[in-house]
Short mmCIF file of C-alpha atoms in Angstrom, two decimals:
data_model
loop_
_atom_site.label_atom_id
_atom_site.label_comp_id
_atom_site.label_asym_id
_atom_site.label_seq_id
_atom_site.Cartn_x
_atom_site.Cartn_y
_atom_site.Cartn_z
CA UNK A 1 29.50 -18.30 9.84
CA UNK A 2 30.14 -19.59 6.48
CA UNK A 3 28.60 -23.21 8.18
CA UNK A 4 25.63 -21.58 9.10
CA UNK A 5 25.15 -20.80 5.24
CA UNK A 6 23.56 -24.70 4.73
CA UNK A 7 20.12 -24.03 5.30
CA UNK A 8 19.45 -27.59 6.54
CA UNK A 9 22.37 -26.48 9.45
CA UNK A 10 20.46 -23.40 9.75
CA UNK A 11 17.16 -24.95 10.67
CA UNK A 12 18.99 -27.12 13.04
CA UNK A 13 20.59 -24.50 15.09
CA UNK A 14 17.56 -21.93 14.71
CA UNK A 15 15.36 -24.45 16.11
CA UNK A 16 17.84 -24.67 19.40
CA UNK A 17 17.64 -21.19 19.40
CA UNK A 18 14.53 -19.41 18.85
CA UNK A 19 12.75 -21.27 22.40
CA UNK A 20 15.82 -19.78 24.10
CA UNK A 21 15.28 -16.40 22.70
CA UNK A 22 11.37 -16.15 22.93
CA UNK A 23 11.80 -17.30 26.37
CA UNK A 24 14.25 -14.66 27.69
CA UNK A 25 12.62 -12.18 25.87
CA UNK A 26 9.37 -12.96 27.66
CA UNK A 27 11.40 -12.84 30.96
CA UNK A 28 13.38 -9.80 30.49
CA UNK A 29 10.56 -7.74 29.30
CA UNK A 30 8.20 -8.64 32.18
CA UNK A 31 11.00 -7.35 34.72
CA UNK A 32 11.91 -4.31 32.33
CA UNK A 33 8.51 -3.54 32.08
CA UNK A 34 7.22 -3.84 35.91
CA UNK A 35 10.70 -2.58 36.80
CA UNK A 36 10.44 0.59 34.75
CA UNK A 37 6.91 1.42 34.77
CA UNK A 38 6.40 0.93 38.54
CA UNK A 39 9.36 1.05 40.41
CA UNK A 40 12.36 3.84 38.30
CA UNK A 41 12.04 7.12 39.50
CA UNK A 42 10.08 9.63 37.70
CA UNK A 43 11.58 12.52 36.35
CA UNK A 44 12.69 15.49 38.09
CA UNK A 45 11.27 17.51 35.14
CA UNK A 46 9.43 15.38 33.46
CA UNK A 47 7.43 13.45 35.75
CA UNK A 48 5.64 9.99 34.94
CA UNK A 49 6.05 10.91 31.28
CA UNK A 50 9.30 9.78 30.95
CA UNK A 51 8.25 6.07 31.60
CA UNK A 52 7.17 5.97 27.47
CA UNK A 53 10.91 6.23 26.95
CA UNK A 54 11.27 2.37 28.10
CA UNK A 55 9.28 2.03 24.79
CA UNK A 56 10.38 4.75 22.81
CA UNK A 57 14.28 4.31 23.13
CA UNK A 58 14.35 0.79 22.53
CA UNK A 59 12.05 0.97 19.45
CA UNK A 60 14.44 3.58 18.14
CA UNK A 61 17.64 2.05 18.71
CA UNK A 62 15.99 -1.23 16.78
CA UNK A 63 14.98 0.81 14.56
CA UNK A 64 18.42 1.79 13.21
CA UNK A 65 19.65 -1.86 14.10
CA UNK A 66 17.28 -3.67 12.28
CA UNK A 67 18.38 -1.68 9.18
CA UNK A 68 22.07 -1.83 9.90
CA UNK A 69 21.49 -5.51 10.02
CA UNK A 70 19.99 -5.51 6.24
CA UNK A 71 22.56 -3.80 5.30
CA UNK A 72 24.73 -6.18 6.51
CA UNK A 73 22.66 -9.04 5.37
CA UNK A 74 22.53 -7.22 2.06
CA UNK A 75 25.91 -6.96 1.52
CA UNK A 76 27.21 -10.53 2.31
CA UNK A 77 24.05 -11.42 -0.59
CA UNK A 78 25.38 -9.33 -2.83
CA UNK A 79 29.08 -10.43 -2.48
CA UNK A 80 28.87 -13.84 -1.09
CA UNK A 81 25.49 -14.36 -2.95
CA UNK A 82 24.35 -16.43 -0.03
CA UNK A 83 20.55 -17.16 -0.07
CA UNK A 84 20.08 -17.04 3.30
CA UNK A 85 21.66 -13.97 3.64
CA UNK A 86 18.95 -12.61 1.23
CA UNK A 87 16.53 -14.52 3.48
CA UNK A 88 17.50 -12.71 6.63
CA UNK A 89 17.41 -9.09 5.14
CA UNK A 90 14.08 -9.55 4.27
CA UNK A 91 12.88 -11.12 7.27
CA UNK A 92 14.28 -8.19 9.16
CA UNK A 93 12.55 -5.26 7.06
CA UNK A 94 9.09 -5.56 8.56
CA UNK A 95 10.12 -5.82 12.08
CA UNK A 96 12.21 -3.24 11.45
CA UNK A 97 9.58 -0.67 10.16
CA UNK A 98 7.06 -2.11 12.89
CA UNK A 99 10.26 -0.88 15.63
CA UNK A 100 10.34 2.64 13.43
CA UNK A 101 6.98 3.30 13.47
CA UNK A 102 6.53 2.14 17.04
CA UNK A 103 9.39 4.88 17.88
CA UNK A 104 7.45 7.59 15.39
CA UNK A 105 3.99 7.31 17.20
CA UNK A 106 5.67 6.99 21.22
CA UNK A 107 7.28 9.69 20.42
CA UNK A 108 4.71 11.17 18.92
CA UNK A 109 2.62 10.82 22.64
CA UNK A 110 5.70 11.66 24.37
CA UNK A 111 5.81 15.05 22.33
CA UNK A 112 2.46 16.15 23.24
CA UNK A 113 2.68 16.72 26.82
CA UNK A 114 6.66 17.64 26.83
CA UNK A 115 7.04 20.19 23.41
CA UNK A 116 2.71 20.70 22.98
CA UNK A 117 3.21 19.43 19.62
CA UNK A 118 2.29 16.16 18.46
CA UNK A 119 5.10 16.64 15.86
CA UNK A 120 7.39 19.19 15.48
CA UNK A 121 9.74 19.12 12.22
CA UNK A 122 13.12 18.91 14.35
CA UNK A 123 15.89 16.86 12.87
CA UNK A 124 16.09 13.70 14.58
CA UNK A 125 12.32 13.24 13.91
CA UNK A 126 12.52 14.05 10.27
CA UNK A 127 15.58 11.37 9.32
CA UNK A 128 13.73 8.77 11.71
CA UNK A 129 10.42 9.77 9.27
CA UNK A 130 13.11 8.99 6.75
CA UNK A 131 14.35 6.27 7.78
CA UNK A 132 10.33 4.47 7.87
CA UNK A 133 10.27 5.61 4.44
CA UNK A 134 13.25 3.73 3.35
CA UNK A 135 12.06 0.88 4.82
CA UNK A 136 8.64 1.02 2.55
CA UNK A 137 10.49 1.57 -0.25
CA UNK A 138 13.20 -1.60 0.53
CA UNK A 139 9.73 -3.84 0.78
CA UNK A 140 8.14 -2.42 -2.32
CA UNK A 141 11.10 -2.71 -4.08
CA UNK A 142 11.81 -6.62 -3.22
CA UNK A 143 8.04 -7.43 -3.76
CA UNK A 144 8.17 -5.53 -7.28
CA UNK A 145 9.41 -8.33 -9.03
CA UNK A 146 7.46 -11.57 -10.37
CA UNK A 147 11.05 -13.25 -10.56
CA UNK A 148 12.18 -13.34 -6.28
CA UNK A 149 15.96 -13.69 -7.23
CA UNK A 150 15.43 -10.40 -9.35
CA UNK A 151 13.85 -8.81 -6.31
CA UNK A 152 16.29 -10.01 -3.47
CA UNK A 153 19.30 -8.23 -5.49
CA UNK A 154 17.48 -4.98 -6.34
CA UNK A 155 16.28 -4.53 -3.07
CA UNK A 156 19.71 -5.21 -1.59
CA UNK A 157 21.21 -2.33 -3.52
CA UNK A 158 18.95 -0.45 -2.36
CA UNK A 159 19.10 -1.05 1.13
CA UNK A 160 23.45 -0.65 1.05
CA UNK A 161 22.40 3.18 -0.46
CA UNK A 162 19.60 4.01 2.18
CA UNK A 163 22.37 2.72 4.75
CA UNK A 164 23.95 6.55 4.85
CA UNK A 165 21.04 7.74 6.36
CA UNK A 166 21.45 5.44 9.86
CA UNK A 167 24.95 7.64 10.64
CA UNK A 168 23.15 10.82 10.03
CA UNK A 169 20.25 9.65 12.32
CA UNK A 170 22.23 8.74 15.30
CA UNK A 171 24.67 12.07 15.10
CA UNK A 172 21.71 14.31 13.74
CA UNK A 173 21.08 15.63 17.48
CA UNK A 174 24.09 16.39 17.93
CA UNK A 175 25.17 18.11 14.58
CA UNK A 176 22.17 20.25 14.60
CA UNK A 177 20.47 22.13 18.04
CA UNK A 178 17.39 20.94 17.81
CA UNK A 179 14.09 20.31 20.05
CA UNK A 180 15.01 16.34 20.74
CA UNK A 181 17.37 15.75 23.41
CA UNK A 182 20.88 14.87 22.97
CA UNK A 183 21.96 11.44 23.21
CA UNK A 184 22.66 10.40 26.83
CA UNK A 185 23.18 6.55 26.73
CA UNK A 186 25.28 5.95 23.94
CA UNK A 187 27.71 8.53 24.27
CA UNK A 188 31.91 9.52 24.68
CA UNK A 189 32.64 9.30 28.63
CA UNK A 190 29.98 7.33 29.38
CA UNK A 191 26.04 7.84 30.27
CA UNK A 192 24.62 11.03 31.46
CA UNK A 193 21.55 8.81 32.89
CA UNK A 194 21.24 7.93 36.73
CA UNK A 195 20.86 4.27 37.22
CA UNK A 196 17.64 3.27 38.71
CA UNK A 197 16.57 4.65 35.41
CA UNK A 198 19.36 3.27 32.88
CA UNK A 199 19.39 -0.40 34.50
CA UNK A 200 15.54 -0.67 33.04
CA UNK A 201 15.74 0.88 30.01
CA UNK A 202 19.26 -1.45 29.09
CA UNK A 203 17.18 -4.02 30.56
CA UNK A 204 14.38 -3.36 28.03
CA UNK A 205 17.07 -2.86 25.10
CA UNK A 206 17.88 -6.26 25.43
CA UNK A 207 14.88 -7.38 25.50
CA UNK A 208 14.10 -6.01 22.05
CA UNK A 209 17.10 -7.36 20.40
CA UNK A 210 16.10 -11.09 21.47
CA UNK A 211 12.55 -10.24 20.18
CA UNK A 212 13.77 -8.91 17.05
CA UNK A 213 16.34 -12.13 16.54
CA UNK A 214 13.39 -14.44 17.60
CA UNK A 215 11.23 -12.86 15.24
CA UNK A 216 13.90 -12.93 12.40
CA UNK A 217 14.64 -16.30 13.11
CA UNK A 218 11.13 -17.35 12.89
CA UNK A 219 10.63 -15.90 9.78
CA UNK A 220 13.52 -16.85 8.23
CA UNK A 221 12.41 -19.97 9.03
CA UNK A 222 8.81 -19.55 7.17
CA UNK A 223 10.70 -17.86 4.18
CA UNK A 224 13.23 -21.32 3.81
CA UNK A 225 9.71 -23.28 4.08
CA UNK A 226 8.01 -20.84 1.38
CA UNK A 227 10.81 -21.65 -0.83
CA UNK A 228 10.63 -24.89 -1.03
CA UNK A 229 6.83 -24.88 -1.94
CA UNK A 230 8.16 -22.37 -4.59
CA UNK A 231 10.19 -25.36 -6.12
CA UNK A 232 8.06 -28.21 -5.29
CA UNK A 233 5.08 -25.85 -7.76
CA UNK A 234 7.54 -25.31 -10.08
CA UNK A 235 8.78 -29.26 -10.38
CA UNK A 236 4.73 -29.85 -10.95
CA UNK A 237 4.05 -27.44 -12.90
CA UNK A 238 7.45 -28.32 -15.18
CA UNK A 239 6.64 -32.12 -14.72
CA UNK B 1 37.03 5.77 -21.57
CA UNK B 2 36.72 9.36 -22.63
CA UNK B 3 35.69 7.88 -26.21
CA UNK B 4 32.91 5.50 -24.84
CA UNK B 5 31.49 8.69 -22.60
CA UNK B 6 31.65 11.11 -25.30
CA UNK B 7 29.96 8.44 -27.94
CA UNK B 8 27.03 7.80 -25.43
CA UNK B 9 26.94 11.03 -24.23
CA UNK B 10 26.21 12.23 -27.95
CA UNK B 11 24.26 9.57 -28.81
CA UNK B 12 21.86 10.42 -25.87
CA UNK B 13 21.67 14.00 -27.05
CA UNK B 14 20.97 13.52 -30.09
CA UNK B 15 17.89 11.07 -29.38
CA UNK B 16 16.57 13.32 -26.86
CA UNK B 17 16.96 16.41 -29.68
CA UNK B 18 15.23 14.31 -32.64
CA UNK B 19 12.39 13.03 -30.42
CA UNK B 20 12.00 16.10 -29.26
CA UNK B 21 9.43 17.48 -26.65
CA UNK B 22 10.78 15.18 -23.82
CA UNK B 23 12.41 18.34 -21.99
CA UNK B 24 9.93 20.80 -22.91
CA UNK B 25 7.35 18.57 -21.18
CA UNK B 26 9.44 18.82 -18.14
CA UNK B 27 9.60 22.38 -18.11
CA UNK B 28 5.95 22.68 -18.80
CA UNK B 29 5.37 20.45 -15.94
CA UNK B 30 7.82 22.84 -13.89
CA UNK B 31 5.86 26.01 -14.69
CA UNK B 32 2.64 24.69 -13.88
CA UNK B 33 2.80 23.02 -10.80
CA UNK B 34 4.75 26.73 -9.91
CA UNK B 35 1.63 28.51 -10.98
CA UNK B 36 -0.56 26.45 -9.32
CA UNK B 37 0.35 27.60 -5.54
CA UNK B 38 -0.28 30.74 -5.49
CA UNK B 39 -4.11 29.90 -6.07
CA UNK B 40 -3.71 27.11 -3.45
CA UNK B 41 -1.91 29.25 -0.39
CA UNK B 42 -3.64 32.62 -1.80
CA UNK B 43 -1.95 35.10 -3.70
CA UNK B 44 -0.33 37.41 -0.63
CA UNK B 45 3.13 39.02 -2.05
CA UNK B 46 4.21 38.07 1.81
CA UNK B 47 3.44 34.62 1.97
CA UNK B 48 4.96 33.62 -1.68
CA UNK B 49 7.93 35.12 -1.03
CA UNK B 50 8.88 33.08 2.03
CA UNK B 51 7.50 29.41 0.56
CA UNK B 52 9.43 30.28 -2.62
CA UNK B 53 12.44 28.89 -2.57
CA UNK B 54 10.50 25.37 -1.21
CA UNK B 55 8.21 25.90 -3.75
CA UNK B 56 11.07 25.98 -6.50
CA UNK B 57 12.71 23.36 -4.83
CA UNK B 58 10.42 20.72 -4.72
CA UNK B 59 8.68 21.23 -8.28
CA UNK B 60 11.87 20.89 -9.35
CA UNK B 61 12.52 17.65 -7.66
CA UNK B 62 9.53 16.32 -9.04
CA UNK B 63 9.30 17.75 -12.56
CA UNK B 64 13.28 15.83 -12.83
CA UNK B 65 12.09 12.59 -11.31
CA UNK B 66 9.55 13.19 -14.23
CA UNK B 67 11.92 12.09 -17.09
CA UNK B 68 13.74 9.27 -15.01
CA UNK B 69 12.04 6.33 -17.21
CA UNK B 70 13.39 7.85 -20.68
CA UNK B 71 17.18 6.97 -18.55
CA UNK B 72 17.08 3.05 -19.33
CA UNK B 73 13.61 1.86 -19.95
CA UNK B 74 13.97 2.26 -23.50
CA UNK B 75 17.42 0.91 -23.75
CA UNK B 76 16.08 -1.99 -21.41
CA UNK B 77 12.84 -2.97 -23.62
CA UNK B 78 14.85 -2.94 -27.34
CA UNK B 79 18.12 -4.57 -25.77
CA UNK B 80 20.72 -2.41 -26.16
CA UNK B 81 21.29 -2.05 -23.04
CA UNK B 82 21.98 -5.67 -23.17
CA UNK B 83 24.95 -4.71 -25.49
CA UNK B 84 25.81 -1.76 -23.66
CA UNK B 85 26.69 -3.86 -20.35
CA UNK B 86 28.44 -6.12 -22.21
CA UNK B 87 30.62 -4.01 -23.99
CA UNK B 88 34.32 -3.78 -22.90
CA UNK B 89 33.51 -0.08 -22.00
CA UNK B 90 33.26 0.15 -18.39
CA UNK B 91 29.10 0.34 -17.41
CA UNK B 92 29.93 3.27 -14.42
CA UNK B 93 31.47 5.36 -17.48
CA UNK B 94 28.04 4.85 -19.60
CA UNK B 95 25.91 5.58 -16.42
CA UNK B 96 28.21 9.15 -15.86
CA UNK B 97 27.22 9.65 -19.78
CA UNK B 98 23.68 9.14 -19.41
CA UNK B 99 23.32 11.34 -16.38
CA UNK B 100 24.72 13.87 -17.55
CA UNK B 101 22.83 13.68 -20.93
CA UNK B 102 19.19 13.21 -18.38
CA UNK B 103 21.09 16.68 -16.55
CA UNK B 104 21.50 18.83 -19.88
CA UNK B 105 18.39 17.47 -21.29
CA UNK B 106 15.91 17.76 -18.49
CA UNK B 107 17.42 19.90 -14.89
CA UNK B 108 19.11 22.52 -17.31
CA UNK B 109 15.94 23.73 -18.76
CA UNK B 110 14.81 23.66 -15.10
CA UNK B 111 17.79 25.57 -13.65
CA UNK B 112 17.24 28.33 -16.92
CA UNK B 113 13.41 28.60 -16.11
CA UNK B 114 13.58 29.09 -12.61
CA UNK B 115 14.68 32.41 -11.98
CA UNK B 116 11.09 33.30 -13.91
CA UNK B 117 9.02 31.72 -11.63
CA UNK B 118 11.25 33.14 -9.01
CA UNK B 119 9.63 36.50 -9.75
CA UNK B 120 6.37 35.17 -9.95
CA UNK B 121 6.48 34.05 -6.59
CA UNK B 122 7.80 37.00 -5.69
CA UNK B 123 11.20 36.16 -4.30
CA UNK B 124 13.97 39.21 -3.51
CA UNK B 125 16.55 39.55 -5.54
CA UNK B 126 19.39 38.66 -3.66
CA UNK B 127 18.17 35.29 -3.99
CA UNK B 128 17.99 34.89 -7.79
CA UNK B 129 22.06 33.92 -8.00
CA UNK B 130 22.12 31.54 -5.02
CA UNK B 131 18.55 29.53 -6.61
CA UNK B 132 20.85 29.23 -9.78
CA UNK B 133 23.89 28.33 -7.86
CA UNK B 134 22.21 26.12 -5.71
CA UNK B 135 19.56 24.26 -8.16
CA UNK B 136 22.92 23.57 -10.42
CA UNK B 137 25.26 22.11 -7.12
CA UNK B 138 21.84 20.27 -6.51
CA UNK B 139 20.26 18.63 -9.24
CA UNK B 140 23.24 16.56 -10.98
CA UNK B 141 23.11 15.05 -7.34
CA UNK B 142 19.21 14.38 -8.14
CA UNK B 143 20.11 13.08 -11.65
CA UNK B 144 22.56 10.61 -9.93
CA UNK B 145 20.33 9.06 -7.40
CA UNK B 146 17.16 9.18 -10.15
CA UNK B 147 19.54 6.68 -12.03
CA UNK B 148 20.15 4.40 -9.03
CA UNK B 149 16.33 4.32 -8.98
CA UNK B 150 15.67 3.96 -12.47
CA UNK B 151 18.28 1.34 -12.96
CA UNK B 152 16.69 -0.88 -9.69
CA UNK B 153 13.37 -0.89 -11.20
CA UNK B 154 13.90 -2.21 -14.34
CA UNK B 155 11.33 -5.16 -15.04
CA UNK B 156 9.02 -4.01 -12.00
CA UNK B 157 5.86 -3.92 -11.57
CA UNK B 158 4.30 -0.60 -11.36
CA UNK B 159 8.06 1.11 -11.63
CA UNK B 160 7.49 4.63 -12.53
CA UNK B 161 5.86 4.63 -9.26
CA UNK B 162 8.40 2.94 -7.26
CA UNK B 163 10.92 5.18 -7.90
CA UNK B 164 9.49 7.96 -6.78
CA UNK B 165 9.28 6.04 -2.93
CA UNK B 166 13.12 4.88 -3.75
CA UNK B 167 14.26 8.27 -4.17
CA UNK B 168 12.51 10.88 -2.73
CA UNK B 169 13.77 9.99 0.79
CA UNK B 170 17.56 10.21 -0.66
CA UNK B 171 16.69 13.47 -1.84
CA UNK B 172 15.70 14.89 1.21
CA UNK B 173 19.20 16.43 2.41
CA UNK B 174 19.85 18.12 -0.95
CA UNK B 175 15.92 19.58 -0.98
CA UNK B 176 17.27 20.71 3.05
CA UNK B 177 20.07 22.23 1.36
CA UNK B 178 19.11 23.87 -1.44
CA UNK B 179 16.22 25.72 0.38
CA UNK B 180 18.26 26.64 3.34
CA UNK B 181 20.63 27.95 0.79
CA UNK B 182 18.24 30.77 -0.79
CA UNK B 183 16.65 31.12 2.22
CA UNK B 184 20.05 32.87 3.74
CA UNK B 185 20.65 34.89 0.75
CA UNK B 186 17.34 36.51 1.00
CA UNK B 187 18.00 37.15 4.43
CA UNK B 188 21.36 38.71 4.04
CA UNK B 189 23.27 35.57 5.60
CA UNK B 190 25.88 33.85 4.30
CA UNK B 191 25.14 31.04 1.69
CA UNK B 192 28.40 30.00 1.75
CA UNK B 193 28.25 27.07 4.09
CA UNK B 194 25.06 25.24 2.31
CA UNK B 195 26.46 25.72 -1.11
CA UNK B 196 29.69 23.93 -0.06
CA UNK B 197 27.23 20.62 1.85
CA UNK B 198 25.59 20.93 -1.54
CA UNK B 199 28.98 20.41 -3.44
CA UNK B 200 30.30 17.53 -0.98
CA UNK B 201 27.14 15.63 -1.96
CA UNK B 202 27.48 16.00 -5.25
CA UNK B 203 30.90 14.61 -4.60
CA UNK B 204 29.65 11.75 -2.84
CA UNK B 205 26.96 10.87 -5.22
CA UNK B 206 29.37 10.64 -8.08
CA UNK B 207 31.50 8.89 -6.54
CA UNK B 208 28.59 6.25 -5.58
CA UNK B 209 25.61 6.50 -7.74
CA UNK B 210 27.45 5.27 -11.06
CA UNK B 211 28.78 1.93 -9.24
CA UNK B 212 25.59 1.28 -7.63
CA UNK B 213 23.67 1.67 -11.00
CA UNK B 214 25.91 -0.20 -12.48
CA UNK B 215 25.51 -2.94 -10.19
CA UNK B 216 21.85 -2.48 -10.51
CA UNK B 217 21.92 -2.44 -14.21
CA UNK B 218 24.27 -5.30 -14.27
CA UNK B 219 21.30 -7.18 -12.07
CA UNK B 220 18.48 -6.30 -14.57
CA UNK B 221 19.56 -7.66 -17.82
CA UNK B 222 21.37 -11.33 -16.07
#
């Protein structure tokens, strides 16, 4: 990893990557997509509902692993100070609170017909509510500052705090009996789903994480680009 | 260790005593945004007494993320806090100081007005002890993520309002808590059970918040 660190290696190897990822993304989310929405099953109690869970369970699971990957990110800045480290962590808070709020709203449609309530203040809900909120808070924070070092640091202490609220998200329908189902993919002896609806929605899964690493690597790209016109005003403006 | 905590911890004090007002202000703040719901939800003996404990709750939260500037910003702007990170003392020790100073100074006064407003909202009495019990298990936790907050927003822009969006979502469990904690005594329940999640967070965010505002702090004045 530490090789990757170079931003001049970076570039190189992002710019072999990011065709590779926008291009299976594009494929995997076409078949996920037509696959899910036209040919899965519909629910024995829910009907054709259920088909806003391709959506809705990706979004959510990105939503969490956008954040877990800031913290990540976070951490190796704040210990290995790496800049690109800071780089990616801010990159990823966006597309993580576009995945959160994408999860927040299809659920939100999902609710209506299922519970009759467009929102209902039931546990899982609430921390994912959080969770957005965390997320605005991480970009305030890291835009806050007129010094970006300052910024980048502050915001990555942050982000290692908010971090204890991802754990309580993914156990919080299980700790507490609440309206939102319990979790049936990710789960001890293995998923309560039948497959000709799980195939799709893994399908789909994947197909957000290479959007969300296209996307990251894309901007990461744009934010090594912005810092060097950061320098080269600077080296004017000093010279 | 215990000399650098007790030093600070007096010093703090005794700045907050001469200048006065500071904690007052906070109370004041406290009892009027109380006062204020009953003329927004209507004055119904019934409906104050089951938002009261919320009510408390989250005035309280506010009114103590009220005095979260006077933590650093002063020490920040005239430079000793310059000195006081690099002291020999160790920084987490100062931040436990502080807090608790920002705790006796600002949540005390809270904790000791409460059970005023309790009745004025109309809230039975087997809920008066738990509200006490419960606000003072609950707000050293709020004192010790306020700092975290304060400390990360040194030298922002628009800061006091930042750290109200830094904190308030970290102080959603204890706010859960706390509420869920009067709510059962008033009910006859046990109360038990949320007063001892209450503790283990406090445990956790002392064993946390100090580092990471020292980190934070550390970060500001580089």
């Amino acid at each position: 990893m530490q090789k990757f660190a170079n931003p001049t290696r970076f570039l190189k190897l992002s710019k072999v990557l990011v065709p590779w990822c926008a291009g299976l993304t594009a494929v995997l989310s076409v078949v996920g997509l037509v696959w899910g929405l036209a040919f899965a099953p519909p629910d024995y109690q829910q009907g054709e509902t259920v088909r806003i869970m391709y959506v809705h369970v990706p979004s959510a699971w990105m939503g969490m692993f956008a954040y877990m990957f800031m913290a990540a990110a976070s951490a190796v800045a704040l210990i290995w100070k790496h800049p690109l480290a800071d780089l990616a962590a801010r990159a990823a808070a966006p597309i993580g609170a576009a995945f959160t709020l994408i999860c927040l709203v299809s659920g939100s449609l999902w609710g209506k017909p299922m519970w009759g309530a467009w929102w209902v203040w039931d546990a899982r809900l609430t921390s994912m509510l959080v969770l957005f909120f965390l997320y605005l808070g991480y970009m305030a924070l890291a835009n806050a500052f007129d010094d970006v070092t300052r910024g980048n640091r502050a915001a990555a202490i942050l982000c290692l705090i908010g971090a204890v609220n991802v754990p309580i998200i993914k156990f919080s329908v299980d700790w507490w009996n609440t309206l939102h189902q319990p979790a049936s993919v990710v789960k001890m002896g293995g998923p309560a789903i039948d497959p000709s609806i799980l195939w799709p929605l893994l399908l789909m899964g994947v197909a957000f994480q290479l959007y969300f690493a296209t996307v990251v690597l894309l901007r990461m790209e744009s934010g090594i680009a912005a810092a060097k016109v950061r320098a080269l005003g600077l080296l004017e403006a000093g010279g | 260790m215990s000399g650098v905590f007790l030093s600070v911890l007096t010093r703090e004090l005794r700045l907050a005593l001469r200048q006065g007002g500071d904690s007052l202000m906070v109370v004041a703040f406290f009892v009027v945004t109380v006062v204020l719901f009953p003329f927004g939800v209507g004055p119904e003996p019934a409906v104050l007494e089951r938002i009261s404990a919320g009510v408390l709750w989250v005035t309280a939260l506010l009114a103590s993320m009220l005095s979260l500037d006077r933590l650093f910003q002063q020490d920040y702007e005239d430079g000793s806090l310059d000195l006081l990170v690099r002291s020999s003392a160790p920084l987490s020790a100062v931040v436990i100081a502080k807090v608790a100073a920002h705790w006796l100074t600002s949540a005390l006064p809270l904790i000791a007005a409460a059970p005023l407003l309790a009745v004025l909202l109309q809230m039975r009495g087997d809920g008066f002890a738990v509200l006490m019990a419960a606000m003072a298990l609950g707000t050293p936790s709020l004192s010790l993520i306020g700092a975290v907050g304060a400390a990360l927003v040194l030298g922002a822009r628009r800061g006091g309002v930042l750290v109200s969006l830094l904190i308030l979502p970290l102080s959603v469990p204890i706010l859960i808590f706390g509420v869920s904690a009067v709510d059962a005594a008033v009910m006859g329940l046990s109360y038990a059970a949320q007063l001892k999640v209450l503790a283990a967070i406090l445990l956790v965010t002392l064993a946390l918040c100090p580092f990471a505002t020292a980190l934070a702090l550390r970060q500001a004045v580089e």
